[in-house]
Amino acid sequence: MDDIKNRKILIVDDERDIRNMIDGFLRKEGFTRIYHASGCAEALSVCTSVKPDIAILDVMLPDGDGFALLSSLRQITNMPVLFLSARGEDEDRLLDLGLGADDYIVKPFLPRELILRLMAILRRVYSPPRQAQLSVFRLGKRVIDLEGSLVRHESAEYPLTAKEHALLLKLYENRNRIVTSDALCQAAWNDDYYGYENTLMVHIRRIREKIEDDPSSPEYLLTVRGLGYKLIVRE
Amino acid sequence: MIDIESTVRILRRFTNATIIISISLLIINFVLLGIFVFKGTNTGQPPGSVVREVAESLHASNGIYSLAPAAEDILAKNHAWAMLIDSTGSVVWHYMAPAELPERYSLADVARFTRSYLMDYPVFVWEHSEGLVVVGYPRGSLAKYMQIYPTSWVSSLPLKLVSLIVINITLALLLSLFIGSRLIRSIRPLTQGIEDLAEDRAVYIEPKGILSNLAQSVNRASALLQQKNESLKKRDEARSNWIAVISHDIRTPLSMILGYASDLEENSAVPAEQRKQAGIIRQQAEKLRALVHDLNLVSMLEYEMQPVDKKPIRLSALARQIASDFLNQGLDERFQLEMEVLDEKALVSGDERLLTRAISNLIQNSINHNPDGCRIQLIISSDEGNKTCRFIVADDGKGVPPDQLSDLLELPYSNKRKHARKNGHGLGLPMVARIARAHQGCLHLYSDTGKGFKAEVVLPAIVSD
């Protein structure tokens, strides 16, 4: 963790007040190596001299826009970039252009949001890759092991099929929230998901048989009439 | 450009009109001629019957001739005279015959005056048991013509008359085609120009021919329209730029307010009371942020500057997602959200974010205006007839008087609004209407006080097979 706080952060924004505010929040979080730039030219020179680990770029800059700056930056460095976007319509450009922006945040933003996104990028890019571990969770007396793709109950093990696994994973990722049947079909059958509603019902019933005490009056995997399903997980 | 079809249509009308006009002229002429001939030649009794009547009512008894009084009356009325020439050529009786006439006539004389005139008197003859009755009319009162036709000519007369009429009609037809096509040729640049005007293109038509005045008017109208368009465009651009700049410039100070207020709110060193106040500042700043965002979106839509990223969207899936989002965000129990999907396959081409925004606005609207709770229905249906899909959001809440419905689609503070807005920032429904319009669709509102509120977004459907 402290390794992350040690990273060098470059803030590029033409408004000094904004830079100072972000600077303040970052310092409060424990970051110390923070550099400022007010425009593209300055940003490029800072990049060559201090080689920051991550940049926060404003889209609108006095001497060119953030997209152009990112293109020039990419010539010299591969550091991750978090965009500060002023307008909603920039989102499309940010995501579609494939410029290699790692994330964006729309101005005005809450400091907590900014810090969270920044930390997430730093962790993703610089932390040693952890073994991606799928969850193991408990539903009443049963343990659902998504990593091992099975349900344990009273020392017996019930394997999950690929579709059941995909559905349970989607439901668990959105636990305690409604997941629409469309989203579930898409998770299990990918893009071409229309027309699988009946098949979905069959799979849901099979999952209930494995995870519910009484599959006909479910306790954990609930039907939300007309919308979809909801997995209740008490943590 | 006048297409072939309309050219043919115009020409057909033109020639039809010409044919009708020439046929009716022909008929009128015939009728008038007939009346004229009939009236002009039939003033009183025809000479043929006068002479016949005189001959029949002239009787001889013992060498004395007497004319019946009725015949005398006829002669007197016609200012005519009569005489009887016997077989030797002597005049044996006369009535009012001019004195200058000779007493005897040779066979040649008789033949001559039978054919033409007797001393310039138009005369007519009729045979009589005693000789030849001659009736003479005053000089210059009648014209005599001998008409002699070959029989072949007479028998072909009907055919000739018919072909005359046919030739007439054909000529009229050709003439009208000629005039019509010339007219069309001279109108064509004009119609082209007017069509261009309608499609908002710059127009210049060479003013020549009989319609040069019209061409000049069209040119003037075009110039005027271009000028108006130009200034409208400039104004629109200025307005949307202004809004974009304002909303951009608001973001920086708003970022600071939001940032520092939320920092204070979360700062444990700050007393609870002040943290609460900082929280209020943060909430208000967030409201302002939403307002700026909405204002920007509405003005971008208004000036058609909002990019619409279209892809096929199944409305039923969209509805389920939006309803789930509302429920997942903890919709108050006073509100019941119900789904009614009449056409699971209803598919539109749309921008998912904009459509989600529109439907969410409608649902939020029902929630905001019915604080005591209500039932909100989401209905998806499609109309195969006119290839549209409907997304209906209906509640059973307080509703709105019908006369205020049109106001709800106008932007707040627009002079088209008859009533001042009551609550909310008033951008919600105008935004929905503009999002619908950006998708070539429309928004219909139905409501009455106490009868709930129903909003219907109609969108063109993608017809799938």
Coordinates of N, CA and C in Angstrom, one line a residue, chain B residues 28-139:
Chain B
I28 N -71.2 25.5 -79.9 CA -71.8 26.8 -79.8 C -71.9 27.5 -81.1
N29 N -70.8 27.3 -81.9 CA -70.8 28.0 -83.2 C -71.9 27.4 -84.1
F30 N -72.0 26.0 -84.1 CA -73.0 25.4 -84.9 C -74.4 25.9 -84.5
V31 N -74.6 25.9 -83.2 CA -76.0 26.3 -82.7 C -76.2 27.8 -83.1
L32 N -75.2 28.6 -83.0 CA -75.4 30.0 -83.3 C -75.7 30.2 -84.8
L33 N -74.9 29.5 -85.6 CA -75.0 29.6 -87.0 C -76.4 29.1 -87.5
G34 N -76.8 28.0 -86.8 CA -78.2 27.5 -87.2 C -79.2 28.5 -86.9
I35 N -79.2 29.1 -85.6 CA -80.2 30.0 -85.2 C -80.2 31.2 -86.2
F36 N -78.9 31.6 -86.6 CA -78.8 32.8 -87.4 C -79.4 32.5 -88.8
V37 N -79.0 31.4 -89.4 CA -79.5 31.0 -90.7 C -81.1 30.9 -90.7
F38 N -81.5 30.2 -89.7 CA -83.0 29.9 -89.6 C -83.7 31.2 -89.4
K39 N -83.3 32.1 -88.5 CA -83.9 33.3 -88.2 C -83.9 34.2 -89.5
G40 N -82.7 34.3 -90.1 CA -82.5 35.3 -91.2 C -83.2 34.9 -92.4
T41 N -83.4 33.6 -92.7 CA -84.0 33.2 -94.0 C -85.5 33.0 -93.8
N42 N -86.0 32.9 -92.6 CA -87.4 32.6 -92.5 C -88.2 33.8 -91.9
T43 N -87.9 35.0 -92.5 CA -88.8 36.1 -92.1 C -90.0 36.0 -93.0
G44 N -91.1 35.6 -92.3 CA -92.3 35.4 -93.1 C -92.3 34.1 -93.9
Q45 N -93.2 34.0 -94.8 CA -93.4 32.8 -95.6 C -92.3 32.7 -96.7
P46 N -91.7 31.5 -96.9 CA -90.7 31.3 -98.0 C -91.4 31.6 -99.3
P47 N -90.6 32.2 -100.3 CA -91.2 32.6 -101.6 C -91.8 31.4 -102.3
G48 N -91.2 30.2 -102.2 CA -91.7 29.0 -102.8 C -93.1 28.7 -102.5
S49 N -93.4 28.8 -101.2 CA -94.8 28.5 -100.8 C -95.8 29.6 -101.1
V50 N -95.2 30.9 -101.2 CA -96.1 32.0 -101.6 C -96.5 31.8 -103.0
V51 N -95.6 31.5 -103.9 CA -95.9 31.4 -105.3 C -96.9 30.2 -105.5
R52 N -96.6 29.1 -104.7 CA -97.5 27.9 -104.9 C -98.9 28.3 -104.4
E53 N -99.0 29.0 -103.3 CA -100.3 29.3 -102.8 C -101.1 30.2 -103.8
V54 N -100.3 31.2 -104.3 CA -100.9 32.1 -105.3 C -101.5 31.3 -106.4
A55 N -100.6 30.3 -106.9 CA -101.0 29.5 -108.1 C -102.3 28.7 -107.8
E56 N -102.3 28.2 -106.6 CA -103.4 27.3 -106.2 C -104.7 28.1 -106.0
S57 N -104.6 29.4 -105.6 CA -105.8 30.1 -105.3 C -106.2 31.1 -106.4
L58 N -105.5 30.9 -107.6 CA -105.9 31.7 -108.8 C -106.8 30.8 -109.7
H59 N -108.1 31.3 -109.7 CA -109.1 30.5 -110.5 C -109.6 31.3 -111.7
A60 N -109.9 30.6 -112.7 CA -110.4 31.3 -113.9 C -111.9 30.8 -114.1
S61 N -112.7 31.8 -114.3 CA -114.1 31.4 -114.7 C -114.5 32.4 -115.8
N62 N -114.8 31.8 -117.0 CA -115.2 32.6 -118.2 C -114.2 33.6 -118.6
G63 N -113.0 33.2 -118.6 CA -111.9 34.1 -119.0 C -111.6 35.2 -118.0
I64 N -112.2 35.2 -116.8 CA -111.9 36.2 -115.7 C -111.2 35.4 -114.6
Y65 N -110.0 36.0 -114.2 CA -109.2 35.4 -113.2 C -109.5 36.1 -111.9
S66 N -109.6 35.3 -110.8 CA -109.8 35.9 -109.5 C -108.9 35.2 -108.5
L67 N -108.3 36.0 -107.7 CA -107.3 35.5 -106.7 C -108.1 35.5 -105.3
A68 N -107.9 34.4 -104.6 CA -108.6 34.4 -103.3 C -108.0 35.5 -102.4
P69 N -108.9 36.1 -101.5 CA -108.4 37.2 -100.7 C -107.2 36.8 -99.8
A70 N -107.2 35.6 -99.3 CA -106.1 35.1 -98.4 C -104.8 35.3 -99.1
A71 N -104.7 34.8 -100.4 CA -103.5 34.9 -101.2 C -103.1 36.4 -101.5
E72 N -104.2 37.2 -101.7 CA -103.9 38.6 -101.9 C -103.2 39.2 -100.6
D73 N -103.7 38.8 -99.5 CA -103.1 39.3 -98.2 C -101.7 38.9 -98.1
I74 N -101.4 37.7 -98.5 CA -100.0 37.2 -98.4 C -99.1 38.1 -99.3
L75 N -99.6 38.3 -100.6 CA -98.8 39.1 -101.5 C -98.6 40.5 -100.9
A76 N -99.7 41.1 -100.4 CA -99.6 42.5 -99.9 C -98.6 42.5 -98.7
K77 N -98.6 41.5 -97.9 CA -97.7 41.5 -96.7 C -96.3 41.5 -97.2
N78 N -96.0 40.7 -98.3 CA -94.6 40.6 -98.8 C -94.3 41.7 -99.8
H79 N -95.1 42.6 -99.9 CA -95.0 43.7 -101.0 C -94.6 43.0 -102.3
A80 N -95.3 41.9 -102.6 CA -95.0 41.2 -103.8 C -96.1 41.4 -104.8
W81 N -95.7 41.1 -106.0 CA -96.7 41.2 -107.1 C -96.8 39.9 -107.8
A82 N -97.9 39.6 -108.6 CA -98.1 38.3 -109.3 C -98.6 38.5 -110.7
M83 N -98.3 37.6 -111.5 CA -98.9 37.6 -112.9 C -99.0 36.2 -113.4
L84 N -99.9 36.0 -114.4 CA -100.1 34.7 -115.0 C -99.7 34.9 -116.5
I85 N -98.8 34.0 -116.9 CA -98.4 34.0 -118.4 C -99.0 32.8 -119.0
D86 N -99.7 33.0 -120.1 CA -100.3 31.8 -120.7 C -99.3 31.1 -121.6
S87 N -99.8 30.0 -122.3 CA -98.9 29.2 -123.0 C -98.3 29.9 -124.3
T88 N -99.0 31.1 -124.7 CA -98.4 31.8 -125.8 C -97.4 32.9 -125.4
G89 N -97.3 33.0 -124.1 CA -96.2 34.0 -123.6 C -96.8 35.4 -123.2
S90 N -98.2 35.5 -123.3 CA -98.8 36.8 -123.0 C -99.3 36.8 -121.5
V91 N -99.1 38.0 -120.9 CA -99.6 38.2 -119.5 C -101.1 38.2 -119.6
V92 N -101.8 37.3 -118.9 CA -103.3 37.3 -119.0 C -103.9 37.8 -117.7
W93 N -103.1 37.8 -116.7 CA -103.6 38.3 -115.4 C -102.4 38.8 -114.6
H94 N -102.7 39.9 -113.9 CA -101.6 40.3 -112.9 C -102.2 40.9 -111.7
Y95 N -101.4 41.0 -110.7 CA -101.8 41.6 -109.4 C -100.7 42.5 -109.0
M96 N -100.9 43.8 -109.0 CA -100.0 44.8 -108.5 C -98.6 44.7 -109.3
A97 N -98.7 44.2 -110.5 CA -97.4 44.1 -111.3 C -97.0 45.5 -111.7
P98 N -95.6 45.7 -111.6 CA -95.1 47.1 -112.0 C -95.4 47.3 -113.5
A99 N -95.7 48.5 -113.8 CA -96.1 48.8 -115.2 C -94.9 48.6 -116.2
E100 N -93.7 48.8 -115.7 CA -92.5 48.7 -116.6 C -92.3 47.3 -117.2
L101 N -93.0 46.3 -116.6 CA -92.8 44.9 -117.1 C -93.4 44.8 -118.5
P102 N -92.7 44.0 -119.3 CA -93.3 43.8 -120.7 C -94.6 42.9 -120.6
E103 N -95.4 42.9 -121.7 CA -96.6 42.2 -121.8 C -96.4 40.8 -122.3
R104 N -95.3 40.6 -123.0 CA -95.1 39.3 -123.6 C -93.7 38.8 -123.2
Y105 N -93.7 37.4 -123.2 CA -92.4 36.8 -122.8 C -92.1 35.7 -123.7
S106 N -90.9 35.7 -124.2 CA -90.5 34.5 -125.0 C -90.0 33.4 -124.1
L107 N -89.8 32.2 -124.7 CA -89.4 31.1 -123.9 C -88.1 31.3 -123.3
A108 N -87.2 32.0 -124.0 CA -85.9 32.4 -123.5 C -86.0 33.3 -122.3
D109 N -87.0 34.3 -122.4 CA -87.2 35.2 -121.3 C -87.6 34.4 -120.0
V110 N -88.5 33.5 -120.2 CA -89.0 32.7 -119.1 C -87.9 31.9 -118.4
A111 N -87.1 31.3 -119.4 CA -86.0 30.5 -118.8 C -85.0 31.4 -118.0
R112 N -84.7 32.6 -118.5 CA -83.8 33.5 -117.9 C -84.3 33.9 -116.5
F113 N -85.6 34.4 -116.5 CA -86.0 34.9 -115.2 C -86.3 33.8 -114.2
T114 N -86.6 32.6 -114.7 CA -86.8 31.5 -113.8 C -85.5 31.3 -113.0
R115 N -84.4 31.4 -113.8 CA -83.1 31.1 -113.1 C -82.7 32.3 -112.2
S116 N -83.0 33.5 -112.7 CA -82.5 34.7 -112.0 C -83.6 35.7 -111.7
Y117 N -83.4 36.9 -112.3 CA -84.3 38.0 -112.0 C -85.0 38.4 -113.2
L118 N -86.2 39.0 -113.0 CA -86.9 39.7 -114.1 C -86.8 41.2 -113.8
M119 N -86.0 41.8 -114.7 CA -85.8 43.3 -114.6 C -85.4 43.6 -113.1
D120 N -84.5 42.8 -112.6 CA -83.9 42.9 -111.2 C -84.9 42.6 -110.1
Y121 N -86.2 42.2 -110.5 CA -87.1 41.7 -109.5 C -86.8 40.3 -109.2
P122 N -86.6 39.9 -108.0 CA -86.5 38.4 -107.7 C -87.8 37.8 -107.9
V123 N -87.9 36.9 -108.8 CA -89.2 36.2 -109.2 C -89.2 34.7 -109.0
F124 N -90.4 34.2 -108.7 CA -90.5 32.8 -108.5 C -91.7 32.3 -109.3
V125 N -91.6 31.1 -109.8 CA -92.6 30.6 -110.7 C -93.3 29.3 -110.2
W126 N -94.5 29.1 -110.6 CA -95.2 27.9 -110.3 C -96.2 27.6 -111.4
E127 N -96.3 26.3 -111.8 CA -97.2 26.0 -113.0 C -98.7 26.1 -112.6
H128 N -99.5 26.4 -113.5 CA -100.9 26.7 -113.3 C -101.6 26.0 -114.5
S129 N -102.9 25.6 -114.4 CA -103.6 25.0 -115.5 C -103.6 25.8 -116.7
E130 N -103.6 27.2 -116.5 CA -103.7 28.1 -117.7 C -102.3 28.6 -118.1
G131 N -101.3 28.2 -117.5 CA -99.9 28.7 -117.9 C -98.9 28.7 -116.7
L132 N -98.2 29.9 -116.5 CA -97.2 29.9 -115.5 C -97.5 31.1 -114.6
V133 N -97.6 30.8 -113.2 CA -97.8 31.9 -112.3 C -96.4 32.5 -111.9
V134 N -96.2 33.8 -112.0 CA -95.0 34.4 -111.6 C -95.2 35.3 -110.4
V135 N -94.5 35.2 -109.3 CA -94.6 36.1 -108.2 C -93.3 36.8 -108.1
G136 N -93.4 38.1 -108.0 CA -92.2 39.0 -108.0 C -92.1 39.7 -106.6
Y137 N -90.9 39.8 -106.1 CA -90.6 40.5 -104.8 C -90.0 41.8 -105.2
P138 N -90.1 42.8 -104.2 CA -89.4 44.1 -104.5 C -88.0 43.9 -104.8
R139 N -87.5 44.8 -105.6 CA -86.1 44.8 -106.1 C -85.1 44.8 -104.8

